[in-house]
mmCIF file of C-alpha atoms in Angstrom:
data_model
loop_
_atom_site.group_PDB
_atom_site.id
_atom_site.type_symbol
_atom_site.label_atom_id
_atom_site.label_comp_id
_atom_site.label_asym_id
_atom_site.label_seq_id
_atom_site.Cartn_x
_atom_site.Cartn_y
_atom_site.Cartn_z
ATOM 1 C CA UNK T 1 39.029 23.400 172.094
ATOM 2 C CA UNK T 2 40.594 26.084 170.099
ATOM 3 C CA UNK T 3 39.103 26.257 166.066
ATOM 4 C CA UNK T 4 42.244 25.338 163.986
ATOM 5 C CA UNK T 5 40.047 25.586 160.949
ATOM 6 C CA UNK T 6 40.560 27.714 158.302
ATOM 7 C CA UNK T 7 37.311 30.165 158.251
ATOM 8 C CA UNK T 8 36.311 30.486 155.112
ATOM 9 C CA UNK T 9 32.294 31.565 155.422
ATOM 10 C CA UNK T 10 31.457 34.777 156.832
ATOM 11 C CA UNK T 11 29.031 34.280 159.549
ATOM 12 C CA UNK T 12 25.763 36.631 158.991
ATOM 13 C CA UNK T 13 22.750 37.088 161.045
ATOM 14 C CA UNK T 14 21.356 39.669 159.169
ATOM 15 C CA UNK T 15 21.208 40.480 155.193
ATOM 16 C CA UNK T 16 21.633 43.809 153.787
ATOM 17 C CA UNK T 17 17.892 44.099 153.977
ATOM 18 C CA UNK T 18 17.895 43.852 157.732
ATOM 19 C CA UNK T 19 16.080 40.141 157.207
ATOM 20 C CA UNK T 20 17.063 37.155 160.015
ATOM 21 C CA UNK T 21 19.079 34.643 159.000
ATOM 22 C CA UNK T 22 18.283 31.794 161.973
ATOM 23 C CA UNK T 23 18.031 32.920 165.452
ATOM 24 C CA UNK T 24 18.763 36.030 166.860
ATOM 25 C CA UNK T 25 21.294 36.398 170.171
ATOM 26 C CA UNK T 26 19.361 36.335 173.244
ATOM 27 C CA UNK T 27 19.241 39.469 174.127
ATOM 28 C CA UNK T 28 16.559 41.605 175.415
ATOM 29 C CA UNK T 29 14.291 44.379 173.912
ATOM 30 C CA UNK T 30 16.012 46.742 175.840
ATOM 31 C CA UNK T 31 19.827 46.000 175.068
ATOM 32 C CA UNK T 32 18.756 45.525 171.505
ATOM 33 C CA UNK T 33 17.808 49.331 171.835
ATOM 34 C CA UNK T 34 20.807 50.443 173.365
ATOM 35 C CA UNK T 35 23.069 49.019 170.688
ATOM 36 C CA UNK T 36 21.053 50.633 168.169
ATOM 37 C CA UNK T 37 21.555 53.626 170.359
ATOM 38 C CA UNK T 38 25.368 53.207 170.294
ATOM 39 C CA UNK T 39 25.525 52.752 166.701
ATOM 40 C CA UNK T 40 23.425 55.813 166.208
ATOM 41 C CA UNK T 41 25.520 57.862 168.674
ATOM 42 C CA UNK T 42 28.862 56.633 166.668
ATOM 43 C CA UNK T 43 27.640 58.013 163.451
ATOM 44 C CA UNK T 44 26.681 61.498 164.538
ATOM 45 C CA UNK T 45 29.411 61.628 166.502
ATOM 46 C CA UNK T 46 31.737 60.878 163.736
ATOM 47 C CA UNK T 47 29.723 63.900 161.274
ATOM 48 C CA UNK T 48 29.885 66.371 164.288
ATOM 49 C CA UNK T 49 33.923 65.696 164.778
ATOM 50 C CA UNK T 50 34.671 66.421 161.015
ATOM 51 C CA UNK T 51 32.714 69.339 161.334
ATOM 52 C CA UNK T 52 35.000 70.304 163.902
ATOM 53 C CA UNK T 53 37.769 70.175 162.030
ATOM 54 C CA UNK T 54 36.548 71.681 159.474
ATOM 55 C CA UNK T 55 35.814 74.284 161.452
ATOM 56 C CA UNK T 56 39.115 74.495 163.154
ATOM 57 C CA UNK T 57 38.047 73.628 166.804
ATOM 58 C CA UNK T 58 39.440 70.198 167.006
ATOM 59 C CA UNK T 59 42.472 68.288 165.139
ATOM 60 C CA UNK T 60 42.428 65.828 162.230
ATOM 61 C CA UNK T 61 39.623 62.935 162.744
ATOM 62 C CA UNK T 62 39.289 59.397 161.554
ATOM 63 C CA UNK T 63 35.374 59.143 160.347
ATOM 64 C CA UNK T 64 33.564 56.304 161.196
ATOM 65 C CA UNK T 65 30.890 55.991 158.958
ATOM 66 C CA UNK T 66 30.596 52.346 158.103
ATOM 67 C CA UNK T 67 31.962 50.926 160.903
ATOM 68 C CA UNK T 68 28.934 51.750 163.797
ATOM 69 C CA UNK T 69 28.298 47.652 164.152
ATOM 70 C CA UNK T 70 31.298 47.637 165.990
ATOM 71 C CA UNK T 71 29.590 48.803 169.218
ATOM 72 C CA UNK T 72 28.733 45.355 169.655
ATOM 73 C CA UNK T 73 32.162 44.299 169.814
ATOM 74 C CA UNK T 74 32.233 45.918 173.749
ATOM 75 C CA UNK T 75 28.288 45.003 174.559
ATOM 76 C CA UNK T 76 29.427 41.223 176.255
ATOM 77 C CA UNK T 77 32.014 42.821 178.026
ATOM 78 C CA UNK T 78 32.028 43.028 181.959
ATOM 79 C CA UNK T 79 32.886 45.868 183.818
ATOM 80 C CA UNK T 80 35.892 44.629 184.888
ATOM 81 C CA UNK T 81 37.295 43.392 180.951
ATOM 82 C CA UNK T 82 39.789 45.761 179.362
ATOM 83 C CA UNK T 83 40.044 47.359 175.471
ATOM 84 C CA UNK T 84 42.923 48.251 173.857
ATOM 85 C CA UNK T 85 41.646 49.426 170.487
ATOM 86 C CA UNK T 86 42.542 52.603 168.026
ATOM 87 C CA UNK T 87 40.983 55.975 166.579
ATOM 88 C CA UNK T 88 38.027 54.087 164.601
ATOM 89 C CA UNK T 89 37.054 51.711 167.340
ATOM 90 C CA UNK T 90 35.525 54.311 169.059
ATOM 91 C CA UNK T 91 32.074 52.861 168.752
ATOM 92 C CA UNK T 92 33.132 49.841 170.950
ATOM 93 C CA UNK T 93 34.737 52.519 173.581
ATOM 94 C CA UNK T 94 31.817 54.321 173.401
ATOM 95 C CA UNK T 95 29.678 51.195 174.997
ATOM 96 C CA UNK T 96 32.444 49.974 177.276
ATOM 97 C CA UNK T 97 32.200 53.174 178.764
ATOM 98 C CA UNK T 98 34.754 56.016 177.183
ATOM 99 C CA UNK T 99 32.803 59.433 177.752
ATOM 100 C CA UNK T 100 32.544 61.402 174.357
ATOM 101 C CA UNK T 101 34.350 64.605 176.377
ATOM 102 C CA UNK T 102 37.148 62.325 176.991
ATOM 103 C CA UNK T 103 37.984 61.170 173.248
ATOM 104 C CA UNK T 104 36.690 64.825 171.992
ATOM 105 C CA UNK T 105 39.837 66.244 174.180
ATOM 106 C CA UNK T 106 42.114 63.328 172.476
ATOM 107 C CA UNK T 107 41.218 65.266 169.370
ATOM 108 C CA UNK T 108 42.178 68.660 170.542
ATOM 109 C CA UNK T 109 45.292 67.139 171.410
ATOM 110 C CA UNK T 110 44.734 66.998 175.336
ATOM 111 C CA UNK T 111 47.160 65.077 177.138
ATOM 112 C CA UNK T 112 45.751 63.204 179.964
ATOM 113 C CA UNK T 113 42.353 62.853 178.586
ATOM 114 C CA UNK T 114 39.767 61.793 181.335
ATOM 115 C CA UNK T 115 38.792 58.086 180.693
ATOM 116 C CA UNK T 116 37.048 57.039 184.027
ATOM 117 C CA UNK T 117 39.275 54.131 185.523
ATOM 118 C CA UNK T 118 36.442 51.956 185.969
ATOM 119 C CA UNK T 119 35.447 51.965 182.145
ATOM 120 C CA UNK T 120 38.961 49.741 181.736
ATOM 121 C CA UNK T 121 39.846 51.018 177.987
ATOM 122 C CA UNK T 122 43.291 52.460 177.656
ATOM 123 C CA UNK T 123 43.147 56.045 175.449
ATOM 124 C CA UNK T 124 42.980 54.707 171.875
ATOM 125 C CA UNK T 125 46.266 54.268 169.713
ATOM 126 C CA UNK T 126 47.271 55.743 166.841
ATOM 127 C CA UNK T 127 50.936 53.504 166.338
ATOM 128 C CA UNK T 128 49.227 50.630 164.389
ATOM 129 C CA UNK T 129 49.591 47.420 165.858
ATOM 130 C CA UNK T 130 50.655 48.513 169.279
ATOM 131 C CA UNK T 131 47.755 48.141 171.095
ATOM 132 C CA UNK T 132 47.034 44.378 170.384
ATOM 133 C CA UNK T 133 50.226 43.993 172.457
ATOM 134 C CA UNK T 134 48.808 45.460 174.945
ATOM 135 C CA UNK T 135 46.059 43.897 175.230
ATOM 136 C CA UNK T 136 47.813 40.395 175.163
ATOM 137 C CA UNK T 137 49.953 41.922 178.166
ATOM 138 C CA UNK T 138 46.796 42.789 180.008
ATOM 139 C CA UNK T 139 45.493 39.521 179.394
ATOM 140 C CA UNK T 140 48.629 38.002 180.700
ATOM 141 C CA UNK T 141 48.339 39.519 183.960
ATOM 142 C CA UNK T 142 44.952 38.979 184.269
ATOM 143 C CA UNK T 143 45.723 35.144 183.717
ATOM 144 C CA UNK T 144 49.302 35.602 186.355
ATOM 145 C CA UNK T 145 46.357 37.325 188.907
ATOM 146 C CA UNK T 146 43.819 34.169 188.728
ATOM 147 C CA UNK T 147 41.054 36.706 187.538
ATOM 148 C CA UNK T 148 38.055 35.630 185.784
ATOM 149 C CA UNK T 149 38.560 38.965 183.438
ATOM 150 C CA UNK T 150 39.357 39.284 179.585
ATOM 151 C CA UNK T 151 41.175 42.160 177.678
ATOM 152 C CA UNK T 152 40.252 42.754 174.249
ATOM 153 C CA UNK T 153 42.043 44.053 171.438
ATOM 154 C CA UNK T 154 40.654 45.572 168.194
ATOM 155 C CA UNK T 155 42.725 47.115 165.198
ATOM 156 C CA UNK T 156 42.348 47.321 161.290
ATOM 157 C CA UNK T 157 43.694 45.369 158.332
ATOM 158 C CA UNK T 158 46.682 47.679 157.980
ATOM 159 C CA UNK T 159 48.072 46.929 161.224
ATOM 160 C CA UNK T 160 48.191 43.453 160.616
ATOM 161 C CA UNK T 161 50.909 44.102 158.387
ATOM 162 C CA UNK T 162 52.932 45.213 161.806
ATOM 163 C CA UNK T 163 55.335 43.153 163.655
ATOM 164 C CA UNK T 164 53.662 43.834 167.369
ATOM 165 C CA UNK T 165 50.427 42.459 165.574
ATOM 166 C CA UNK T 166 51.804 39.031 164.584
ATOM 167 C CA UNK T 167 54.366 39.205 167.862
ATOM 168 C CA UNK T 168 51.006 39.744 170.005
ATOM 169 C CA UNK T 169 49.304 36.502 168.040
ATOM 170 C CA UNK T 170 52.108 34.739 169.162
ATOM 171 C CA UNK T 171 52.285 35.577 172.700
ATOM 172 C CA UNK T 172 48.535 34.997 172.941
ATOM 173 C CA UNK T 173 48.560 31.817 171.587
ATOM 174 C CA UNK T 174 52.302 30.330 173.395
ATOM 175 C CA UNK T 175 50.612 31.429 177.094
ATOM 176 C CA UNK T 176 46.515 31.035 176.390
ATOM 177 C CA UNK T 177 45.943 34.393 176.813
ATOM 178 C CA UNK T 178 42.374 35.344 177.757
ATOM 179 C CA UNK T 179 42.288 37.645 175.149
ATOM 180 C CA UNK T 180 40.122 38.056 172.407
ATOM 181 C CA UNK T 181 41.846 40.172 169.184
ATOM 182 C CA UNK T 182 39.741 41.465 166.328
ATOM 183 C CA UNK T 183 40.849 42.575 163.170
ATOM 184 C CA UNK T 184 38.441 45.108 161.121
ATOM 185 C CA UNK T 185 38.960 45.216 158.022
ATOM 186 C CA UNK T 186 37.798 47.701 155.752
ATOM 187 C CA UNK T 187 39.299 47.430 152.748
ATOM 188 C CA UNK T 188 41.579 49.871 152.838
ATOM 189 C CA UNK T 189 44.526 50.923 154.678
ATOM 190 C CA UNK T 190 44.863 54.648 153.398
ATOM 191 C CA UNK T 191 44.849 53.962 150.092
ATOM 192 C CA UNK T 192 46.926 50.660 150.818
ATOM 193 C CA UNK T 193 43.824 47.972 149.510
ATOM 194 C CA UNK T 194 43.233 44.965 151.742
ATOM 195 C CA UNK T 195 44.656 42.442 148.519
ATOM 196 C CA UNK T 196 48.380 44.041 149.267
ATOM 197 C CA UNK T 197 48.189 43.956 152.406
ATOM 198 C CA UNK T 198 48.975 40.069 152.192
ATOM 199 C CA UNK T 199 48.997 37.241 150.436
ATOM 200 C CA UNK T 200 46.887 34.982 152.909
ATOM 201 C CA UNK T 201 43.003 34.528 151.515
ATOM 202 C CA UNK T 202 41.505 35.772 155.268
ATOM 203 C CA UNK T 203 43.439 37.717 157.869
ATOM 204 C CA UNK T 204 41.288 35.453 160.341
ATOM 205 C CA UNK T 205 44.021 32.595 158.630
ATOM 206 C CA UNK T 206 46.799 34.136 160.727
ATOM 207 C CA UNK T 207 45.261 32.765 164.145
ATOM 208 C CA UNK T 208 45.129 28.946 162.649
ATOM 209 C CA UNK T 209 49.456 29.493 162.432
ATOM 210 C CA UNK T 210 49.757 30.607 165.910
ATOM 211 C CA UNK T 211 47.218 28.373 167.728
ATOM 212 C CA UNK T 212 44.793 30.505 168.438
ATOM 213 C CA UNK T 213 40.800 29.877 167.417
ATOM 214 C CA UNK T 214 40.112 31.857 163.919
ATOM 215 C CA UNK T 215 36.991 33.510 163.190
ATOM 216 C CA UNK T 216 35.178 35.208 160.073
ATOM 217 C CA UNK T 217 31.989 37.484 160.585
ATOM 218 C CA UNK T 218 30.512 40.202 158.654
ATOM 219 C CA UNK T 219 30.968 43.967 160.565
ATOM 220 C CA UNK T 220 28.425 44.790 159.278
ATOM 221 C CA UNK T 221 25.977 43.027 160.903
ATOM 222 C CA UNK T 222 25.870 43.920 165.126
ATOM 223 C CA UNK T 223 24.174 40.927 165.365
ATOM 224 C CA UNK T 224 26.624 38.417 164.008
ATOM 225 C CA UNK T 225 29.165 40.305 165.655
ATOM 226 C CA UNK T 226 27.895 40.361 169.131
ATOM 227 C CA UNK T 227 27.140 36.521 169.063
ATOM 228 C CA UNK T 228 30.548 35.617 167.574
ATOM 229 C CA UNK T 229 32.644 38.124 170.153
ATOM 230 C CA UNK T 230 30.199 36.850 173.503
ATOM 231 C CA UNK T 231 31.359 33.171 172.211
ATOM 232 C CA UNK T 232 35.107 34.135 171.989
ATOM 233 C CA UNK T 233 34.455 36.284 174.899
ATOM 234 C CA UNK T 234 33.381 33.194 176.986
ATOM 235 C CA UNK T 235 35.836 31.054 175.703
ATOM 236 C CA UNK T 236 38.664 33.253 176.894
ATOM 237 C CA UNK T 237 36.726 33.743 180.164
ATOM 238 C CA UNK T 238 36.931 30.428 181.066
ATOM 239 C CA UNK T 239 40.604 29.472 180.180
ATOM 240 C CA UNK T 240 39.959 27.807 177.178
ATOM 241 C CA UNK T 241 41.917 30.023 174.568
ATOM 242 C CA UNK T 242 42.206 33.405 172.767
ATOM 243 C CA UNK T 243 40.769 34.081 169.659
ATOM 244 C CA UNK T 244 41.073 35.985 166.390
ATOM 245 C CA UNK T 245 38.452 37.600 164.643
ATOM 246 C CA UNK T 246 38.243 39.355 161.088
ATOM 247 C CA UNK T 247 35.198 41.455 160.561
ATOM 248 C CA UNK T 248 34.771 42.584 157.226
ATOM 249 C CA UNK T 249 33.345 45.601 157.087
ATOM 250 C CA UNK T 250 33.864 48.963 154.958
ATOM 251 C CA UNK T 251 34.830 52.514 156.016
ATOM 252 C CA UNK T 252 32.113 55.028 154.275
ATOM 253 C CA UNK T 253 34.017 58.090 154.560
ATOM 254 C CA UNK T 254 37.509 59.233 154.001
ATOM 255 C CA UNK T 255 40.404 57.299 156.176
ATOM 256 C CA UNK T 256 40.869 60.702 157.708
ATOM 257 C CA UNK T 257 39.608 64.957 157.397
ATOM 258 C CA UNK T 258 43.220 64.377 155.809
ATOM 259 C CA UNK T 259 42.616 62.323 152.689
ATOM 260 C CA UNK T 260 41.088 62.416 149.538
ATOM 261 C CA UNK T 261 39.538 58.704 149.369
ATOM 262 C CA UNK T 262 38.438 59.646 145.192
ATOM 263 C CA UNK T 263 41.722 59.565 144.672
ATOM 264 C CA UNK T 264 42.447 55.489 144.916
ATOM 265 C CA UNK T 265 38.664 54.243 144.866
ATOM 266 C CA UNK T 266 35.825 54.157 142.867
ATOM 267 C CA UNK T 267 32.031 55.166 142.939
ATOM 268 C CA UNK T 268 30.922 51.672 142.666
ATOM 269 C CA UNK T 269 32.896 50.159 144.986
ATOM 270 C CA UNK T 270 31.450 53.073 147.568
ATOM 271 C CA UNK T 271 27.811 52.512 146.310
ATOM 272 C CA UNK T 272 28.195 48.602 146.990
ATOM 273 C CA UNK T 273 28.849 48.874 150.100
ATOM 274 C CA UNK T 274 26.728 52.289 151.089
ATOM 275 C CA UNK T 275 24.065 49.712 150.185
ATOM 276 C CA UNK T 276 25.319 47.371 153.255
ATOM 277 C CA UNK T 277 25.159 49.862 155.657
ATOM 278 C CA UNK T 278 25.286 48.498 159.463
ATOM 279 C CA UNK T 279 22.571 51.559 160.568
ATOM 280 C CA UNK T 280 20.048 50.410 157.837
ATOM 281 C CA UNK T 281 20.388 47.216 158.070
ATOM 282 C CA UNK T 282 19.860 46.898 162.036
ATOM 283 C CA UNK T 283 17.249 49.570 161.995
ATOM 284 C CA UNK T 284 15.203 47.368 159.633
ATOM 285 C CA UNK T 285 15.279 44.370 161.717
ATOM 286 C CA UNK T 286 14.438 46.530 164.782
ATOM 287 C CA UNK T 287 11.497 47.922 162.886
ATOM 288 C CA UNK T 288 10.559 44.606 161.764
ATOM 289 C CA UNK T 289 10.246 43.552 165.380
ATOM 290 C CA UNK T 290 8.174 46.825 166.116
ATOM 291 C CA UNK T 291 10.588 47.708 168.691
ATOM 292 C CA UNK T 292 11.642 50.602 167.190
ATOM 293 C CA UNK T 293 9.048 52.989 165.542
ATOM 294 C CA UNK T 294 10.398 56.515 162.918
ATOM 295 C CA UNK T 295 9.316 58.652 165.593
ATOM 296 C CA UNK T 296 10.761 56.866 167.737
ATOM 297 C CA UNK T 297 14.009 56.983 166.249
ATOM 298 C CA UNK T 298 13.442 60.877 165.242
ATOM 299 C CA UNK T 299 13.458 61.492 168.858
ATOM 300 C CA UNK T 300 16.171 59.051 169.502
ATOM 301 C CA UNK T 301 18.475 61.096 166.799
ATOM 302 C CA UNK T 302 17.671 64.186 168.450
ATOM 303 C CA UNK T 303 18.522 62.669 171.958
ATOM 304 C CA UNK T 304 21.754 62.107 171.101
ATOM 305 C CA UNK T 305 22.475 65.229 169.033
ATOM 306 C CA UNK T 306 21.931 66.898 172.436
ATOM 307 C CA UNK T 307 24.071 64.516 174.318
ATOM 308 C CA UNK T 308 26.549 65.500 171.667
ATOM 309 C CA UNK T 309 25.977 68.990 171.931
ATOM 310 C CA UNK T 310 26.475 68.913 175.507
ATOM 311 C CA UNK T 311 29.976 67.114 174.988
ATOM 312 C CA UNK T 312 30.856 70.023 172.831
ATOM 313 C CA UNK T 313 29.841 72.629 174.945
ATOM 314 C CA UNK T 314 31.757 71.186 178.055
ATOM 315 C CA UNK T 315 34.881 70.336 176.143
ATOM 316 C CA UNK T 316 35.187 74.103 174.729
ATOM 317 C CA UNK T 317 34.584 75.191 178.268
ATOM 318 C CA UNK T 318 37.683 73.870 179.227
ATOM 319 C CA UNK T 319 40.825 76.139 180.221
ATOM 320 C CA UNK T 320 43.627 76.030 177.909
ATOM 321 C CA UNK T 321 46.204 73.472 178.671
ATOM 322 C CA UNK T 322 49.483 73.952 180.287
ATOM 323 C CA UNK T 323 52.394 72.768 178.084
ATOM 324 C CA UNK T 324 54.119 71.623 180.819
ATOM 325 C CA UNK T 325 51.572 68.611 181.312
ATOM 326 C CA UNK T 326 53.059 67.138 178.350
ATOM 327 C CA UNK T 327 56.176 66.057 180.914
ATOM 328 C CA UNK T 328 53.148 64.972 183.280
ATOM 329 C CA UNK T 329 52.009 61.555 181.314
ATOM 330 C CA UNK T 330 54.884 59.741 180.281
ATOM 331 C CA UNK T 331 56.113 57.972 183.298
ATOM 332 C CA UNK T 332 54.606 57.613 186.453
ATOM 333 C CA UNK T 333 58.393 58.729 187.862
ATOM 334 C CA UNK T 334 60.194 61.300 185.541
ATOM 335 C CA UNK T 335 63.812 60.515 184.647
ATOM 336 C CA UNK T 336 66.228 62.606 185.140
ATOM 337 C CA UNK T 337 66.136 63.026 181.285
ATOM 338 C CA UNK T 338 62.846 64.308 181.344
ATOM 339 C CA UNK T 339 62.915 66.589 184.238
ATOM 340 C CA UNK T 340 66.214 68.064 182.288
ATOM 341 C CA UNK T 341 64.077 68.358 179.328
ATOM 342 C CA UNK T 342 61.464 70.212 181.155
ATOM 343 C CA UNK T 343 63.414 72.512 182.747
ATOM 344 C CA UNK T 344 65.208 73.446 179.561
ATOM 345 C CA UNK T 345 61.765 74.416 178.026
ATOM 346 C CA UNK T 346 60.535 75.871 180.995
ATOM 347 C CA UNK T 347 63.105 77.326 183.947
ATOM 348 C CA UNK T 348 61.639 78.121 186.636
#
């Protein structure tokens, strides 16, 4: 039965200090290791893209420092479940599957960017709010097709403020969706704080008004999030309802290589929160269960520094793009409008 309970305790598996709190998921050694590996991946990937930028090779980024625990969102997924999420949930495309050349040439403002079909994400959005429609909509066909799939939707506080995120609530909740849609909220939208964003105590209280199960869970903490999303996940899975969840987390860096985060928020706030940083935290408790060692994880950091590398190396390999391709991803038919359009920029 759907939780029509107002969440008010944010559900924690692991403190600050990378300590248990009860029982960890049931998970083995090995997929405990890969999520680390994820969340590792995330961060470096997120310092090498602002260096980019800053070095003119790619377009403006969205840093995700802070936000790494949300790999776990996409680790109970099946290959056959779809995500619809936006420019910082890249750590959760990153496990379901997206290839780092495909949202590097997102950045360098490829159209067409080559997201393998069977990884089922669609190419993040950067409309706020948009996507969680989508995701409802996939879910909707999944439930008109009799499949045993789900479609997740992730997007941050700021969006909620949106029509298509409240319209999408709706829709999920009027036709039991299988869709699971999770809200991370960092604090800040821009420079927008979460306490104007509205007047409700949780975000998480918006699914108890549409019928759909509510949930509360700190992002930092990959553990608490992977057990909260595989329950939701499962839920949806077997017809029994979609859920909501808020994940309150924190973004580290600057909302963008665009803004000037000094400008609305202060040193302690940042230092609070440095101090509940997802990486520490679940490298402690992987330490702590000697199943990760700091050579171990030297090696591991230079693993994926390569892998990175690589990425780079491949994606400024590439020929430039032709401008007509921008006429090539809109519809799967061009209107007439369009093929007008092109022609005017481009006679043949």
């Amino acid at each position: 039965m759907p939780n029509h309970a107002l969440p008010d305790q944010v559900y924690q598996l692991l403190t600050p200090q990378g300590q248990l709190v009860g029982s960890a998921p049931d998970l083995s050694d090995d997929q405990f290791l890969a999520l680390y590996r994820w969340m590792v991946l995330s961060r470096q990937f997120s310092d090498r893209m602002i260096a980019l930028q800053r070095q003119g090779r790619t377009g403006t980024f969205a840093a995700l420092n802070g936000q790494e625990a949300a790999a776990a969102l996409a680790l109970p997924l099946q290959r056959g479940d779809w995500l619809a999420g936006s420019y910082r949930d890249i750590p959760a495309y990153l496990c379901k599957g997206a290839p780092l050349l495909a949202l590097m040439e997102t950045y360098q403002g490829r159209v067409g960017a080559h997201y393998p079909k069977e990884a089922h994400v669609l190419p993040f959005q950067i409309i706020l709010g948009t996507q969680m429609l989508h995701a409802v909509g996939i879910a909707m066909g999944i439930q008109y097709d009799g499949q045993a799939q789900v479609a997740v939707g992730i997007c941050g506080d700021g969006a909620t403020s949106e029509g298509d995120f409240n319209e999408a609530l709706n829709f999920a909740g009027v036709f039991n969706a299988p869709v699971v849609l999770v809200v991370q909220d960092n604090q800040w939208a821009i420079s927008t704080p979460r306490a104007r964003q509205t007047a409700a105590a949780r975000i998480a209280h918006r699914g108890v008004g549409f019928g759909v199960s509510a949930h509360l869970v700190d992002g930092n903490d990959a553990l608490a999030l992977y057990q909260v999303m595989s329950e939701c996940v499962a839920r949806a899975r077997a017809g029994d309802g979609p859920s909501l969840i808020e994940t309150i987390t924190y973004r580290l860096g600057a909302h963008s290589t665009a803004d000037d985060p000094t400008k609305y928020r202060t040193t302690d706030e940042l230092s609070e929160w440095q101090a509940r940083d997802p990486l520490v935290r679940y490298r402690r408790f992987l330490m702590d269960r000697a199943l990760l060692s700091p050579n171990d994880d030297e090696l591991l950091h230079e693993e994926v520094d390569a892998e990175i590398q690589a990425a780079v190396e491949a994606l400024e390999a590439l020929a430039p793009q032709d401008p007509k391709a921008l006429f090539d991803y809109v519809y799967a038919e061009p209107t007439r409008q369009l093929q007008e359009q092109r022609s005017a920029l481009f006679p043949e």
